[in-house]
Steps between C-alpha positions, in 0.01 A plus 500: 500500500354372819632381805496120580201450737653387824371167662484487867555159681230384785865570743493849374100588538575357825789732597337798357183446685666382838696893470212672436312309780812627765446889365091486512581811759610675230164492285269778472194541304470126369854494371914542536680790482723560217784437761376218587499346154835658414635278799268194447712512124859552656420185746368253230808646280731442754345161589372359209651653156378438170641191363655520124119357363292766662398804471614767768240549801369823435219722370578834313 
């Protein structure tokens, strides 16, 4: 079975781009570190969890 595909709000985008925007120091080669994503994931988590409609946040 799949997963739900998860719907982001135009709040969320938002968020997620306005952290990645603050840790641009941390890019290298055209792109985020793995640690970088890890904690861009725990922040949106922590700030904006999946509601009971949606499909979790992540790519596997």
């Amino acid at each position: 079975t799949r997963k739900k595909a998860a719907v982001w709000t135009t709040e969320e985008e938002g968020a997620l781009l306005d952290f990645l925007a603050s840790h641009l120091s941390q890019a290298g080669d055209g792109n985020f570190k793995k640690a970088t994503w890890n904690t861009a994931a725990a922040h949106m988590a922590h700030n904006h969890p999946p509601g009971p409609d949606n499909g979790d946040k992540t790519a596997e």
